[in-house]
Amino acid sequence: MSSSNEAAAALSPRALAKRTAIASASCAVFGREGYARASVDALAAAAGVSTRTLYNHFPGGKAELFRAVVSWTSGEVRDAQIARLDALLDAGHPPAPQDLERVLVALARAFVALMAEHPDHFALVRHIHAEADHVPQEVLQAWREAGPGPVGRALAEALGALAGAGLLDVHGDAALAAAHFMALTSHSIVQLTHYGVLALPEEETRRQITGGVAAFLRAYRAA
């Protein structure tokens, strides 16, 4: 656990609620302005607090607040992704071979749908990628540990279970198979929509996902 998380865990319920409210309000500001352009004054105003109050709750200022926002919102999206993964790819009950492609398409759709359901988070992620040279390295690491890392490991475990059931051949590297699944099924949609900012016609979404899953299965379906 990070020192920031340890400090938050030691807070009173009232102080923790205030800290969470500031982080929640700041998410939209960071998603709109990015890390470099968001000012402490704007962040405090969005949260309805004074800058002094903001610093009382986040002594490290903007960097500490950004890290808290990234960890909080990434955790929310991570939990949603893993819940959908568990619902669609139950390791104890693998799909029938004829249903594998349909289930993987449903999983990819469920992941892509999160961009519309969590717009502030994905706006934040867009800025993280665009401003990686300006964002503190510990913030980038916190984001990876809170979101992409656990989701990637959960997906790798699920694909490994499908391999164990004889449905896939992950060629001894389930983590790489998981990375390929995400790249083939969602990367183009992320780029075309700029992380959900622009709408994509349903037919194009369907084409990207079904084509990506078909390509994945050509590489990884068990013989």
Short mmCIF file of C-alpha atoms in Angstrom, two decimals:
data_model
loop_
_atom_site.label_atom_id
_atom_site.label_comp_id
_atom_site.label_asym_id
_atom_site.label_seq_id
_atom_site.Cartn_x
_atom_site.Cartn_y
_atom_site.Cartn_z
CA MET A 1 0.00 0.00 0.00
CA SER A 2 1.32 3.46 -0.84
CA SER A 3 2.03 6.05 1.84
CA SER A 4 -0.80 8.16 0.37
CA ASN A 5 -3.27 5.29 0.76
CA GLU A 6 -2.01 4.58 4.26
CA ALA A 7 -2.59 8.23 5.20
CA ALA A 8 -6.10 8.12 3.75
CA ALA A 9 -6.89 4.92 5.67
CA ALA A 10 -5.97 6.66 8.94
CA LEU A 11 -8.43 9.53 8.40
CA SER A 12 -11.70 9.98 10.23
CA PRO A 13 -14.84 9.11 8.22
CA ARG A 14 -15.64 12.81 7.86
CA ALA A 15 -12.15 13.71 6.63
CA LEU A 16 -12.12 10.73 4.28
CA ALA A 17 -15.50 11.77 2.86
CA LYS A 18 -14.18 15.30 2.27
CA ARG A 19 -11.03 13.99 0.62
CA THR A 20 -13.12 11.74 -1.64
CA ALA A 21 -15.43 14.63 -2.56
CA ILE A 22 -12.46 16.79 -3.55
CA ALA A 23 -10.99 13.98 -5.65
CA SER A 24 -14.35 13.30 -7.32
CA ALA A 25 -14.86 16.96 -8.26
CA SER A 26 -11.26 17.26 -9.46
CA CYS A 27 -11.61 14.33 -11.85
CA ALA A 28 -13.68 16.40 -14.30
CA VAL A 29 -11.18 19.27 -14.14
CA PHE A 30 -8.19 17.03 -14.82
CA GLY A 31 -10.14 15.28 -17.58
CA ARG A 32 -10.92 18.61 -19.22
CA GLU A 33 -7.66 20.49 -18.68
CA GLY A 34 -5.08 17.76 -18.23
CA TYR A 35 -2.49 17.66 -15.49
CA ALA A 36 -0.23 20.50 -16.61
CA ARG A 37 -2.99 23.07 -17.27
CA ALA A 38 -5.25 22.36 -14.29
CA SER A 39 -4.60 24.97 -11.62
CA VAL A 40 -4.98 24.46 -7.89
CA ASP A 41 -7.44 27.37 -7.85
CA ALA A 42 -9.63 25.68 -10.48
CA LEU A 43 -9.46 22.36 -8.66
CA ALA A 44 -10.45 23.96 -5.35
CA ALA A 45 -13.29 25.88 -7.01
CA ALA A 46 -14.66 22.71 -8.63
CA ALA A 47 -14.67 21.00 -5.24
CA GLY A 48 -16.26 24.02 -3.55
CA VAL A 49 -13.39 24.45 -1.10
CA SER A 50 -10.64 26.98 -0.50
CA THR A 51 -7.12 26.29 -1.72
CA ARG A 52 -6.10 26.11 1.95
CA THR A 53 -8.63 23.33 2.55
CA LEU A 54 -7.38 21.50 -0.53
CA TYR A 55 -3.82 21.63 0.77
CA ASN A 56 -4.99 20.51 4.20
CA HIS A 57 -6.34 17.33 2.65
CA PHE A 58 -3.62 16.98 0.01
CA PRO A 59 -0.38 18.47 1.44
CA GLY A 60 1.47 17.45 -1.73
CA GLY A 61 -0.75 19.78 -3.76
CA LYS A 62 -1.74 19.06 -7.33
CA ALA A 63 0.55 16.04 -7.76
CA GLU A 64 -0.85 14.27 -4.70
CA LEU A 65 -4.42 15.14 -5.68
CA PHE A 66 -3.90 13.90 -9.23
CA ARG A 67 -2.50 10.63 -7.93
CA ALA A 68 -5.52 10.22 -5.62
CA VAL A 69 -7.91 10.96 -8.50
CA VAL A 70 -6.15 8.53 -10.84
CA SER A 71 -6.11 5.75 -8.23
CA TRP A 72 -9.76 6.30 -7.25
CA THR A 73 -11.26 6.46 -10.73
CA SER A 74 -9.02 3.67 -12.08
CA GLY A 75 -10.20 1.48 -9.22
CA GLU A 76 -13.82 2.09 -10.12
CA VAL A 77 -13.30 1.18 -13.78
CA ARG A 78 -11.06 -1.77 -12.86
CA ASP A 79 -13.77 -3.23 -10.62
CA ALA A 80 -16.37 -2.81 -13.37
CA GLN A 81 -14.12 -4.49 -15.95
CA ILE A 82 -13.28 -7.42 -13.72
CA ALA A 83 -16.94 -7.89 -12.76
CA ARG A 84 -17.89 -8.11 -16.43
CA LEU A 85 -14.99 -10.42 -17.13
CA ASP A 86 -16.05 -12.74 -14.30
CA ALA A 87 -19.66 -12.71 -15.49
CA LEU A 88 -18.79 -13.62 -19.07
CA LEU A 89 -15.78 -15.88 -18.57
CA ASP A 90 -16.50 -17.96 -15.48
CA ALA A 91 -13.35 -20.06 -15.06
CA GLY A 92 -15.39 -22.89 -13.55
CA HIS A 93 -17.86 -22.98 -16.43
CA PRO A 94 -16.09 -22.36 -19.76
CA PRO A 95 -18.33 -21.76 -22.77
CA ALA A 96 -19.03 -24.47 -25.30
CA PRO A 97 -16.61 -24.35 -28.26
CA GLN A 98 -19.34 -23.07 -30.58
CA ASP A 99 -20.08 -20.22 -28.16
CA LEU A 100 -16.49 -19.04 -27.65
CA GLU A 101 -16.50 -16.38 -30.36
CA ARG A 102 -19.86 -14.98 -29.22
CA VAL A 103 -18.68 -14.76 -25.60
CA LEU A 104 -15.44 -13.00 -26.56
CA VAL A 105 -17.38 -10.50 -28.68
CA ALA A 106 -19.68 -9.83 -25.72
CA LEU A 107 -16.64 -9.32 -23.47
CA ALA A 108 -15.04 -6.85 -25.89
CA ARG A 109 -18.33 -4.94 -26.16
CA ALA A 110 -18.62 -4.80 -22.38
CA PHE A 111 -15.12 -3.36 -22.10
CA VAL A 112 -15.68 -0.79 -24.86
CA ALA A 113 -18.99 0.31 -23.30
CA LEU A 114 -17.10 1.50 -20.22
CA MET A 115 -15.85 4.54 -22.16
CA ALA A 116 -19.40 5.89 -22.36
CA GLU A 117 -20.17 4.94 -18.76
CA HIS A 118 -17.05 6.56 -17.26
CA PRO A 119 -16.32 9.56 -19.52
CA ASP A 120 -14.33 11.54 -16.93
CA HIS A 121 -12.02 8.59 -16.30
CA PHE A 122 -11.25 8.04 -19.97
CA ALA A 123 -10.76 11.77 -20.53
CA LEU A 124 -8.21 11.54 -17.72
CA VAL A 125 -6.51 8.55 -19.34
CA ARG A 126 -6.34 10.43 -22.64
CA HIS A 127 -4.47 13.23 -20.92
CA ILE A 128 -2.19 10.78 -19.11
CA HIS A 129 -1.06 9.39 -22.46
CA ALA A 130 -0.76 12.83 -24.05
CA GLU A 131 1.14 14.35 -21.12
CA ALA A 132 3.22 11.38 -20.00
CA ASP A 133 6.38 13.52 -20.04
CA HIS A 134 4.76 16.05 -17.66
CA VAL A 135 2.97 13.66 -15.30
CA PRO A 136 5.02 12.58 -12.25
CA GLN A 137 6.37 9.06 -12.69
CA GLU A 138 4.85 7.92 -9.39
CA VAL A 139 1.43 8.94 -10.74
CA LEU A 140 1.92 6.91 -13.90
CA GLN A 141 2.94 3.95 -11.77
CA ALA A 142 -0.08 4.40 -9.49
CA TRP A 143 -2.37 4.41 -12.54
CA ARG A 144 -0.83 1.20 -13.90
CA GLU A 145 -1.10 -0.50 -10.52
CA ALA A 146 -4.68 0.63 -9.92
CA GLY A 147 -6.18 -0.13 -13.33
CA PRO A 148 -4.40 -1.63 -16.35
CA GLY A 149 -2.22 -3.99 -14.32
CA PRO A 150 -4.95 -5.84 -12.38
CA VAL A 151 -7.28 -5.94 -15.41
CA GLY A 152 -4.54 -7.36 -17.61
CA ARG A 153 -3.72 -10.03 -15.04
CA ALA A 154 -7.39 -10.96 -14.60
CA LEU A 155 -7.86 -11.25 -18.36
CA ALA A 156 -4.68 -13.33 -18.68
CA GLU A 157 -5.96 -15.66 -15.96
CA ALA A 158 -9.31 -16.02 -17.73
CA LEU A 159 -7.68 -16.75 -21.08
CA GLY A 160 -5.37 -19.21 -19.36
CA ALA A 161 -8.44 -20.99 -17.98
CA LEU A 162 -9.87 -21.18 -21.51
CA ALA A 163 -6.59 -22.70 -22.61
CA GLY A 164 -6.84 -25.21 -19.77
CA ALA A 165 -10.31 -26.11 -21.01
CA GLY A 166 -8.89 -26.81 -24.46
CA LEU A 167 -10.55 -23.82 -26.14
CA LEU A 168 -7.47 -21.65 -26.67
CA ASP A 169 -3.76 -22.17 -27.19
CA VAL A 170 -2.01 -19.22 -25.55
CA HIS A 171 1.41 -20.59 -26.57
CA GLY A 172 2.65 -20.48 -23.01
CA ASP A 173 2.09 -16.73 -22.58
CA ALA A 174 -1.41 -15.85 -21.38
CA ALA A 175 -0.34 -12.29 -20.56
CA LEU A 176 0.68 -11.68 -24.16
CA ALA A 177 -2.56 -13.25 -25.38
CA ALA A 178 -4.49 -10.85 -23.12
CA ALA A 179 -2.56 -7.89 -24.50
CA HIS A 180 -3.31 -9.03 -28.05
CA PHE A 181 -7.01 -9.43 -27.24
CA MET A 182 -7.24 -5.87 -25.96
CA ALA A 183 -5.22 -4.49 -28.87
CA LEU A 184 -7.30 -6.28 -31.49
CA THR A 185 -10.73 -5.59 -30.01
CA SER A 186 -10.56 -2.12 -28.48
CA HIS A 187 -7.44 -0.19 -29.50
CA SER A 188 -8.86 1.00 -32.82
CA ILE A 189 -12.12 2.06 -31.17
CA VAL A 190 -10.22 3.98 -28.50
CA GLN A 191 -8.24 5.79 -31.19
CA LEU A 192 -11.21 6.45 -33.48
CA THR A 193 -13.30 7.87 -30.64
CA HIS A 194 -10.41 9.62 -28.86
CA TYR A 195 -11.20 7.71 -25.67
CA GLY A 196 -14.94 8.05 -26.07
CA VAL A 197 -15.09 11.76 -26.96
CA LEU A 198 -16.44 11.13 -30.48
CA ALA A 199 -19.33 8.81 -31.29
CA LEU A 200 -18.67 5.80 -33.49
CA PRO A 201 -21.49 4.37 -35.64
CA GLU A 202 -22.78 1.07 -34.29
CA GLU A 203 -21.93 -0.71 -37.54
CA GLU A 204 -18.31 0.40 -37.29
CA THR A 205 -18.12 -0.62 -33.63
CA ARG A 206 -19.48 -4.03 -34.56
CA ARG A 207 -17.02 -4.36 -37.44
CA GLN A 208 -14.03 -3.46 -35.28
CA ILE A 209 -14.98 -5.83 -32.47
CA THR A 210 -16.06 -8.83 -34.49
CA GLY A 211 -13.07 -8.47 -36.80
CA GLY A 212 -10.74 -8.16 -33.83
CA VAL A 213 -12.14 -11.25 -32.12
CA ALA A 214 -11.94 -13.21 -35.38
CA ALA A 215 -8.28 -12.22 -35.77
CA PHE A 216 -7.59 -13.15 -32.14
CA LEU A 217 -9.14 -16.59 -32.62
CA ARG A 218 -7.17 -17.21 -35.81
CA ALA A 219 -4.04 -16.79 -33.71
CA TYR A 220 -5.17 -18.40 -30.46
CA ARG A 221 -8.02 -20.88 -31.01
CA ALA A 222 -6.93 -24.36 -30.03
CA ALA A 223 -6.44 -26.75 -32.93
#
